[in-house]
């Protein structure tokens, strides 16, 4: 089922992200992402989506300018953001030092084109940071059991971490690190979720591939162009015909 970010879907997603367990996931993702970006340096960071959720308040010392592109109004939040499609970014090629895709693939009409656009706007040596929901995680299994595939964010098209990493490796990226989040059941009660956190380390040990979400950090490899030899420098070798 497709789940494009219309204004109605955006409102539903925002509502889920401000309640348990979505709010707990955002706290963990935000802390990790800000720590990751603070170790990167550059002039421009492009964030594609979720500007109202990921404020990036702690990255000013490492990134000079943050640009946010949104696909629907409810997630825009304040001013200074651009409304556009992730499959057709209004950004000059090779102009961004960092591109951040916070769960952008799940709700894109064409996830591969979204990745290609991110690659296009990145400079050689630039970084792509990507968040995704795990289709085989504990949360995804819970939503299948409860038949809530039409609700946000479960109606999105989830891509596994391995799928994304394989695509990146085949399209000129080198994956530098990845991390999984939330080895916990899909619980709407904050108290219940906190009680389960005592068992999270054990769940991660026994179910290492079942985290609810993941982050991938990859660098765009620079293309090596080999100059052609100057044929004028070569003499003519006589041969018998």
Short mmCIF file of C-alpha atoms in Angstrom, two decimals, residues 7 48 79 100 196 241:
data_model
loop_
_atom_site.label_atom_id
_atom_site.label_comp_id
_atom_site.label_asym_id
_atom_site.label_seq_id
_atom_site.Cartn_x
_atom_site.Cartn_y
_atom_site.Cartn_z
CA UNK A 7 -1.56 17.00 4.41
CA UNK A 48 14.50 16.39 3.31
CA UNK A 79 9.36 29.56 8.41
CA UNK A 100 19.77 14.13 5.86
CA UNK A 196 10.52 -2.94 29.23
CA UNK A 241 50.26 -5.15 -45.01
#
